[in-house]
Tab-separated table of C-alpha atoms in Angstrom:
chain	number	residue	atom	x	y	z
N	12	UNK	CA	-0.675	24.507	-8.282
N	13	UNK	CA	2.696	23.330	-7.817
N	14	UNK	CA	5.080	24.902	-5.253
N	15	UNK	CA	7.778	24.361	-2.605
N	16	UNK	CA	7.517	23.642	0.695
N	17	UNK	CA	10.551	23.125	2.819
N	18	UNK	CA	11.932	19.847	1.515
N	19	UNK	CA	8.672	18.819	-0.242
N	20	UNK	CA	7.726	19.715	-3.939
N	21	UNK	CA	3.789	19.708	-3.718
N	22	UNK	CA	1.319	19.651	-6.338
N	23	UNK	CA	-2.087	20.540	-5.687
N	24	UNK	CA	-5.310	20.905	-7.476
N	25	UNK	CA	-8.846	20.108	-7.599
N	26	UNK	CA	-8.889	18.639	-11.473
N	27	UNK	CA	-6.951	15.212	-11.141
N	28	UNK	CA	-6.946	15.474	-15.271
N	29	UNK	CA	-4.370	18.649	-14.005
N	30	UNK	CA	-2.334	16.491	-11.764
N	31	UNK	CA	-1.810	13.207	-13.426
N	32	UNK	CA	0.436	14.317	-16.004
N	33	UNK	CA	2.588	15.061	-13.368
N	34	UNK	CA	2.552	11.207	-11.060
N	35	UNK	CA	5.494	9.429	-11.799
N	36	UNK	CA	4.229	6.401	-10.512
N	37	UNK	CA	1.788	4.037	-11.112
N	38	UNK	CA	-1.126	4.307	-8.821
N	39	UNK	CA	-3.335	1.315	-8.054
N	40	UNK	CA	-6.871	0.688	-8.020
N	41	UNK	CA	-9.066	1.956	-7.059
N	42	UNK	CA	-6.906	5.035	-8.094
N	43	UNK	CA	-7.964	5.000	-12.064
N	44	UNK	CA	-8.342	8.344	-13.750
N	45	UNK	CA	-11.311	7.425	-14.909
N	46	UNK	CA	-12.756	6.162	-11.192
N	47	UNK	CA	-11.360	9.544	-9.759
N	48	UNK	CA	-12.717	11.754	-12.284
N	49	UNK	CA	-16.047	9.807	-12.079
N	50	UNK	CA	-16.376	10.523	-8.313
N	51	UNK	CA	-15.062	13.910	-8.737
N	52	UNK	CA	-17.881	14.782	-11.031
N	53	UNK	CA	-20.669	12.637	-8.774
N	54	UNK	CA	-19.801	13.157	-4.946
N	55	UNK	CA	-20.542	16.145	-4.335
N	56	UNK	CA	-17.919	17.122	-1.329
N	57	UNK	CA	-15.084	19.309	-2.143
N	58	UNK	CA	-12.158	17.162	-3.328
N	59	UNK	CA	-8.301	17.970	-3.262
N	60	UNK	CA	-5.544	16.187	-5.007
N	61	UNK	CA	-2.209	16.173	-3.242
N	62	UNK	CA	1.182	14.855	-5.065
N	63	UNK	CA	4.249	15.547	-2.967
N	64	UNK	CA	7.636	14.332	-3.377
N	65	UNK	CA	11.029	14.649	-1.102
N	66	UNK	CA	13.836	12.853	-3.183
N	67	UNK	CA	13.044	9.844	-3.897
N	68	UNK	CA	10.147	9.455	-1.550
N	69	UNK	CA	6.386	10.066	-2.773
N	70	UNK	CA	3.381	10.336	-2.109
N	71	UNK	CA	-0.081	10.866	-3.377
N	72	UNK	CA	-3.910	11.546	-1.476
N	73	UNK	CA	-7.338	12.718	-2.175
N	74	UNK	CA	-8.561	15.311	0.607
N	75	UNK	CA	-12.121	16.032	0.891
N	76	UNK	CA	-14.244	18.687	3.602
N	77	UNK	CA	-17.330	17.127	5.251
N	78	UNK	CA	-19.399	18.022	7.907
N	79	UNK	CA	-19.362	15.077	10.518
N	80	UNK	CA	-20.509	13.849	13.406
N	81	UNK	CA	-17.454	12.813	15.502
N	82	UNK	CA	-19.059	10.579	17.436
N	83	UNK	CA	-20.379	8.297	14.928
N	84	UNK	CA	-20.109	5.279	16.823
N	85	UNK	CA	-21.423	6.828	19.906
N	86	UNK	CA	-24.138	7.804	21.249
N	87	UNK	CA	-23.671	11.844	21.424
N	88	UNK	CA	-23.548	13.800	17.998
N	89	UNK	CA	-21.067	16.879	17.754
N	90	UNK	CA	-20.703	18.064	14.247
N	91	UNK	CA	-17.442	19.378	12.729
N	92	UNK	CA	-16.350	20.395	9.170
N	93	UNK	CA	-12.867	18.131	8.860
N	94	UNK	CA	-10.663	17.776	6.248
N	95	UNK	CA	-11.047	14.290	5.141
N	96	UNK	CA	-8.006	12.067	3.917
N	97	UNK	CA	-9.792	9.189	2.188
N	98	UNK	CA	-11.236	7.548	-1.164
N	99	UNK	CA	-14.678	9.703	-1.823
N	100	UNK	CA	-16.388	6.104	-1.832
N	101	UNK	CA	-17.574	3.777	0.516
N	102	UNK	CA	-15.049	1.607	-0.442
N	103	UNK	CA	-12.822	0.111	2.568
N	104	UNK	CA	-9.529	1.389	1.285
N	105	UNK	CA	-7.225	4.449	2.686
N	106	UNK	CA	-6.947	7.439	0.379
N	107	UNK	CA	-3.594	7.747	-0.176
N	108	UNK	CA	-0.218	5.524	-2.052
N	109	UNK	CA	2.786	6.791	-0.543
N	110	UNK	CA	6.483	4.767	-0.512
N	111	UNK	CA	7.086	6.458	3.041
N	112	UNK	CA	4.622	7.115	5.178
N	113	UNK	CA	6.101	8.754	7.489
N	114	UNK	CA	7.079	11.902	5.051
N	115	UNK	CA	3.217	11.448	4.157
N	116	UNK	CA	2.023	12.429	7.944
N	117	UNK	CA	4.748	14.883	8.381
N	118	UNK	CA	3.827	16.432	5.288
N	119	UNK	CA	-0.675	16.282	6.492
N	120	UNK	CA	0.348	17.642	9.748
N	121	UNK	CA	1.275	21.148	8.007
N	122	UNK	CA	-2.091	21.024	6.761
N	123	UNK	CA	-4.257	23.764	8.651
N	124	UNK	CA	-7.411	22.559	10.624
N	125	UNK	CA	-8.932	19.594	11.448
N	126	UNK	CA	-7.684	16.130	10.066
N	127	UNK	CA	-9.198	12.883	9.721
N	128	UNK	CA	-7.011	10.165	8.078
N	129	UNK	CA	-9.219	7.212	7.663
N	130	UNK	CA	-8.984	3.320	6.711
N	131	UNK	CA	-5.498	3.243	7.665
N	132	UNK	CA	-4.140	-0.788	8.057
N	133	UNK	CA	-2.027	0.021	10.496
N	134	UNK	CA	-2.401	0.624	14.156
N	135	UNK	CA	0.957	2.012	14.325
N	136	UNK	CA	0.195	5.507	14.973
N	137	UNK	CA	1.977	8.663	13.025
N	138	UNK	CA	3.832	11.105	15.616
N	139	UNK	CA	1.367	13.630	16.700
N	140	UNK	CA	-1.969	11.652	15.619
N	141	UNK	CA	-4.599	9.948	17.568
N	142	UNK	CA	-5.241	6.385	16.515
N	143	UNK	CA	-8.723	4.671	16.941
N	144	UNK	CA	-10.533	1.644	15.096
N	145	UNK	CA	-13.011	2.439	12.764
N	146	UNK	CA	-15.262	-0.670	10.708
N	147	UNK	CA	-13.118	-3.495	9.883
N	148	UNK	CA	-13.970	-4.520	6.499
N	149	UNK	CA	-14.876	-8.260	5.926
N	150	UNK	CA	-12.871	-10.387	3.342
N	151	UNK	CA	-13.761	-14.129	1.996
N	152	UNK	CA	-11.107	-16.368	0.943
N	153	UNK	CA	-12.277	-18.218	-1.990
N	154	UNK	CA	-10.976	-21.736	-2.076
N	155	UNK	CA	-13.878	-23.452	-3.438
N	156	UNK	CA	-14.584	-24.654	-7.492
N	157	UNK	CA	-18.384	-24.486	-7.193
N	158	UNK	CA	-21.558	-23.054	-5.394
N	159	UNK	CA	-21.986	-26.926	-4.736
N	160	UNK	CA	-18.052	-27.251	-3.087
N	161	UNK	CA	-18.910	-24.193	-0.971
N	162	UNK	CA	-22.318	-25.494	0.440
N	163	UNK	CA	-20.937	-28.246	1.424
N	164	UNK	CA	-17.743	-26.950	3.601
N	165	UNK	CA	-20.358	-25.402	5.736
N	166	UNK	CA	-21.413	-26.660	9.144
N	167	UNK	CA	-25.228	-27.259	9.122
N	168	UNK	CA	-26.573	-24.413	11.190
N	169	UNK	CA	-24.702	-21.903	8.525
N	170	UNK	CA	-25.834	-24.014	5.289
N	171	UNK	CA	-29.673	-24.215	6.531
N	172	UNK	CA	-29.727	-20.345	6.746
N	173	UNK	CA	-28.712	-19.842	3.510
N	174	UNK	CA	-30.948	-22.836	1.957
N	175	UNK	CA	-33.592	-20.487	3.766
N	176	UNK	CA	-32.678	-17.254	2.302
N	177	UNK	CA	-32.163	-19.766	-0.990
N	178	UNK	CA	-36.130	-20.616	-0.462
N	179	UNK	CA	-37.659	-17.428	0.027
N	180	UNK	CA	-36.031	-16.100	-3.468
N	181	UNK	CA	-36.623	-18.465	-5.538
N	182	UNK	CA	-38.791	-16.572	-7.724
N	183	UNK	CA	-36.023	-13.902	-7.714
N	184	UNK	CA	-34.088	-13.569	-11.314
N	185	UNK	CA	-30.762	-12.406	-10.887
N	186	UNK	CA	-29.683	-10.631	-14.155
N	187	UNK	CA	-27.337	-7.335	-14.932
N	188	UNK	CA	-28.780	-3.709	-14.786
N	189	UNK	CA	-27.914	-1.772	-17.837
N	190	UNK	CA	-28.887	1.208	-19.132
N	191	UNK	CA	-30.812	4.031	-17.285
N	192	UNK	CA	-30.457	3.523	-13.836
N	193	UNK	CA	-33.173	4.998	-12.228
N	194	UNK	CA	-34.596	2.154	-10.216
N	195	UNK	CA	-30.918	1.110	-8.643
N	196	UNK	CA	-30.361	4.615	-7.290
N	197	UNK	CA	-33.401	4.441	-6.080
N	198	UNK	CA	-32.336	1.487	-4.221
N	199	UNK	CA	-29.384	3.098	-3.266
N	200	UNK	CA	-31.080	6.013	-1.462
N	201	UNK	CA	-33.231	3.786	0.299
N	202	UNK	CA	-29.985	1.941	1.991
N	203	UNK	CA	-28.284	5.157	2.285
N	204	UNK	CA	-30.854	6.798	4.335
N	205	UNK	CA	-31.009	3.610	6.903
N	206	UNK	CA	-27.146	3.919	6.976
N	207	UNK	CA	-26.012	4.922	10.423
N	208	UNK	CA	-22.563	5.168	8.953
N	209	UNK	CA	-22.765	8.080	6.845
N	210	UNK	CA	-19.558	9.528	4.399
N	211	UNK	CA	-20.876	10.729	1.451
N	212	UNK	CA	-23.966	10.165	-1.125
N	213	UNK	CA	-23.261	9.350	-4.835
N	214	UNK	CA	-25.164	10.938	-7.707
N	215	UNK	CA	-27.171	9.302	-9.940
N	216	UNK	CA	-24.585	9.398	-12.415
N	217	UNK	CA	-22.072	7.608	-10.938
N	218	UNK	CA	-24.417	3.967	-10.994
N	219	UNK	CA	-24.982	4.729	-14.927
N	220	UNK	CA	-21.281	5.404	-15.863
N	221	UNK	CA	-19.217	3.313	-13.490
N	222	UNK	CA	-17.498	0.620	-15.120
N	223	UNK	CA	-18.483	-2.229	-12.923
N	224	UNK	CA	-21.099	-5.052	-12.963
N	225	UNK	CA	-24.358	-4.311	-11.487
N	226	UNK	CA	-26.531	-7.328	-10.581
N	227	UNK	CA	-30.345	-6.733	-10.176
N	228	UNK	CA	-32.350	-8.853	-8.278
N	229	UNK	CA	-35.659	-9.132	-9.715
N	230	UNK	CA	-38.434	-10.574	-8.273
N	231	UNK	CA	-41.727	-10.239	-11.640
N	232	UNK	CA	-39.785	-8.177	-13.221
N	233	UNK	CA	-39.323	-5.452	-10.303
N	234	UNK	CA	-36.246	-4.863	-9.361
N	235	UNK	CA	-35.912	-5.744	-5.254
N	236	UNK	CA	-32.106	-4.879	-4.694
N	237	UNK	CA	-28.968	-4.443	-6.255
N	238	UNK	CA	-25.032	-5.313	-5.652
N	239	UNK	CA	-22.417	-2.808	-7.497
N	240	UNK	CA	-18.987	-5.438	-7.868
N	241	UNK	CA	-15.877	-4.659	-9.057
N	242	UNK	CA	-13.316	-7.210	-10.393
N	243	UNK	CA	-9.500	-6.216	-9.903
N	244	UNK	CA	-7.419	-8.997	-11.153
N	245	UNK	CA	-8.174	-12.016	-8.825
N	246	UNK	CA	-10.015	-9.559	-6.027
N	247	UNK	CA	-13.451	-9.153	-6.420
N	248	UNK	CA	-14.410	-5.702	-4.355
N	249	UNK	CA	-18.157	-5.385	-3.088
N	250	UNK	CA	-18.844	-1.696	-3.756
N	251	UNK	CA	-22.064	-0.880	-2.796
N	252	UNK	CA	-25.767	-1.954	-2.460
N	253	UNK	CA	-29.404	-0.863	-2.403
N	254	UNK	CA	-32.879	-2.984	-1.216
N	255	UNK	CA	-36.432	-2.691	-1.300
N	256	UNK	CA	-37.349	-1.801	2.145
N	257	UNK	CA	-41.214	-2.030	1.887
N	258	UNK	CA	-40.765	-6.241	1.915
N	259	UNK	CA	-38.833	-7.954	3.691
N	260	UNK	CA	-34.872	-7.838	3.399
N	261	UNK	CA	-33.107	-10.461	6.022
N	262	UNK	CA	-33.672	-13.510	3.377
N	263	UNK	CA	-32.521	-10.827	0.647
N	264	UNK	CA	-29.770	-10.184	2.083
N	265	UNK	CA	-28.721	-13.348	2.505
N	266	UNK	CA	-29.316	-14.567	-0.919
N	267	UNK	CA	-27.560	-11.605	-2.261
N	268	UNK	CA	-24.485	-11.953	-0.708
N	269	UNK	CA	-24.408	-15.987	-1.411
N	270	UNK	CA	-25.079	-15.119	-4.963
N	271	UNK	CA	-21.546	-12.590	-4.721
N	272	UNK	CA	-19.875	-15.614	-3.581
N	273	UNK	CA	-20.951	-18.017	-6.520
N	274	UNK	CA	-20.036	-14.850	-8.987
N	275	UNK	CA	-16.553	-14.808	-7.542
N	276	UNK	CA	-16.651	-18.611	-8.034
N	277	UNK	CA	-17.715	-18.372	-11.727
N	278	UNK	CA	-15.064	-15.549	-12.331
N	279	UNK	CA	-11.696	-17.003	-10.567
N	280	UNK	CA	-11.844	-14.453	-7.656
N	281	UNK	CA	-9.623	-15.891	-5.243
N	282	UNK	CA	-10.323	-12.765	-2.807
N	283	UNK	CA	-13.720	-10.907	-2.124
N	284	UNK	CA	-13.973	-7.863	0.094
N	285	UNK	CA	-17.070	-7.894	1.310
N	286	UNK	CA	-16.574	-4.161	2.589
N	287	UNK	CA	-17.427	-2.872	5.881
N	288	UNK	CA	-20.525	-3.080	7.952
N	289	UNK	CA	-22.828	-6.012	8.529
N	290	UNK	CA	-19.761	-8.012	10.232
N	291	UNK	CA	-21.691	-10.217	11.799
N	292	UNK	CA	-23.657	-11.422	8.503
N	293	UNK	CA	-20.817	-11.686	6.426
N	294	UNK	CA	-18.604	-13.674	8.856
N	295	UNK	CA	-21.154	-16.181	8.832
N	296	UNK	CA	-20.929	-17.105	5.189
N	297	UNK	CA	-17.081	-17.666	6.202
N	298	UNK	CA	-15.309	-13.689	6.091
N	299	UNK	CA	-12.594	-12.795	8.158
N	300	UNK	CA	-12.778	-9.296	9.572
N	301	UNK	CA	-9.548	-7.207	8.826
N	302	UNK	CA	-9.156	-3.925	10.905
N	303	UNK	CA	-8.722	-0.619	9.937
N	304	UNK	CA	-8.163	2.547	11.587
N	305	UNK	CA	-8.187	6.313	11.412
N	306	UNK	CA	-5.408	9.182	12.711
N	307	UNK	CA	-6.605	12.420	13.564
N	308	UNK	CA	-4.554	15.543	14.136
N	309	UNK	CA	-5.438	19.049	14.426
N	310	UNK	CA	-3.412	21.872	13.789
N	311	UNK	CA	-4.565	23.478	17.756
N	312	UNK	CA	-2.370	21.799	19.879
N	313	UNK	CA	-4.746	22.158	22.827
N	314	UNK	CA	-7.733	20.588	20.257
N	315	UNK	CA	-5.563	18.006	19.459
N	316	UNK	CA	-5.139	17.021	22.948
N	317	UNK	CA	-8.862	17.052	23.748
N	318	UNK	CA	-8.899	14.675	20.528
N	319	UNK	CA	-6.164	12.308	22.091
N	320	UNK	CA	-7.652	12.252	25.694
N	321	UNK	CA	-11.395	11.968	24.063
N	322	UNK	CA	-9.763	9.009	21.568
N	323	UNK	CA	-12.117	6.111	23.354
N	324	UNK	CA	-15.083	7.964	22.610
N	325	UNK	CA	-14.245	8.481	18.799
N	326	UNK	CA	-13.513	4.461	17.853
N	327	UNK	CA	-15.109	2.102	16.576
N	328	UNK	CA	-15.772	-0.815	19.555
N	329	UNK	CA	-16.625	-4.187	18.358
N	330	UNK	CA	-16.234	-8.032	19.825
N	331	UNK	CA	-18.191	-10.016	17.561
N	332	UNK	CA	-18.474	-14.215	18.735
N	333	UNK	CA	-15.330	-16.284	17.001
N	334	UNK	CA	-18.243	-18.129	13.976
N	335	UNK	CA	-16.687	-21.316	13.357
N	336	UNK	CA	-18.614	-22.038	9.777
N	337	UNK	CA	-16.781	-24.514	7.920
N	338	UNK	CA	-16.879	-28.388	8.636
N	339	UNK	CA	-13.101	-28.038	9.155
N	340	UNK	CA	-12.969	-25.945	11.826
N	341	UNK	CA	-14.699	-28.734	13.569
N	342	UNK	CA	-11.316	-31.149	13.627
């Protein structure tokens, strides 16, 4: 549907196949048609595809309705059906591409109800939103040539845990998942269900069709956990995960995230993004946390100001101890 509003001209429609013909622009990963339509076909929220333009300015968002528990970093649960601005994946980026944001949060404040804008990297908040912090996600600078170059820029304390981790899964065989993929989403369930962060569940389909590599970790030929990765030039993006939670997972964990690392190593990744929760275990294999944060706006003026005045009990609170984990951190 394509209309005018005021000074915008706004497209909107639930088939991005509809849309995309009409995007001027080039949008980045992880906006690919193919991505989009995948998780249009596989999550099974509602999903809206805005493209609005004002002159030269643009601007482009996917806006999905979930029930949700505001409070998800609190201890009190209050559910509410928002209107979600964001990418239908656990993925750590924000759901829109605009040139101006500004016209962008004009423009989602004439949107009706409840708004939640989320992994914005910005602090900076739009006129009329409430800002909070929501998970940071963790990204690893890859400087390193080898496994071997990396193990050895680590203090002690930080290269004995994962020697440990190394130890307990050594009869683990670390190979690609293809074909059916019945056992990962099994996987997936199982670490979706412990998540205390929850967005949105994927279908089945979306582990067999997505084009990204999927390393199993295999322990006599049964397969323990999983990692979903995603290369993007010299960026290596950590999708999502799944483990075996009827054995033990701390060592598994570990070993699975060291053997990311060594895969960006092998493939020239200068950048992972490690994603968001577990802080604490990533930044001790060397990950810098990077914060994001959400806007929220509701249409109710009075709502909206119970959301502003309510804003410390909405936000993601974290101080997590300054790891130093390399040897040169030490000088």
């Amino acid at each position: 549907m394509k209309k005018a509003l005021g000074d915008y001209e706004v497209t909107v429609n639930g088939s991005f196949d509809s849309i995309y013909g009409s995007i001027k622009e080039t949008l980045p990963y992880p906006f690919e048609k193919s991505l989009i339509n995948l998780l249009k076909k596989e999550n099974k929220l509602k999903q809206q595809y805005y493209y609005i333009r004002r002159g030269g300015d643009f601007a482009f968002f996917v806006l999905y309705e979930n029930k949700m528990n505001i409070f998800t970093f609190g201890k009190l649960e209050l559910y509410l059906k928002l209107k979600v601005i964001g990418y239908p994946c656990s993925l750590s980026n924000c759901g829109y591409v605009t040139n101006n944001e500004e016209m962008l949060f004009e423009f989602i404040k004439t949107i009706k109800g409840a708004k939640l804008v989320l992994n914005a990297e910005t602090s900076d908040a739009p006129k009329g939103f409430t800002v909070g912090e929501t998970l940071p996600t963790c990204v690893f600078d890859n400087r390193f040539a080898s496994a071997e170059d990396y193990i050895s820029s680590l203090r002690s304390p930080y290269r004995r845990r994962i020697s440990r981790a190394t130890d307990f899964c050594k009869n683990i065989e670390v190979r690609r998942v293809e074909g059916d993929c019945a056992e990962l989403y099994s996987l997936y369930l199982n670490t979706y269900r412990k998540s205390a962060y929850k967005l949105e569940k994927l279908e089945k389909g979306f582990f067999d069709a997505v084009e990204a590599e999927k390393l199993g970790f295999f322990e006599e030929g049964v397969l323990r956990g999983f990692v979903l990765l995603k290369k993007n030039g010299d960026r290596l993006i950590f999708m999502l995960c799944g483990m075996d939670y009827s054995r033990k997972t701390a060592d598994l964990y570990y070993f699975m995230l060291y053997s990311i690392i060594g895969y960006a190593i092998e493939n020239n990744c200068r950048t992972i993004d490690f994603g968001q929760t577990s802080e604490e275990t990533k930044m001790k294999f060397g990950a810098r946390l990077e914060p994001r944060y959400f806007y929220a706006h509701h249409t109710n003026r009075l709502l909206n100001l119970i959301v502003r005045l309510g804003r410390m009990a909405l936000e993601y609170r974290y101080a997590f101890p300054g790891y130093r984990v390399f040897k040169e951190e030490d000088i």
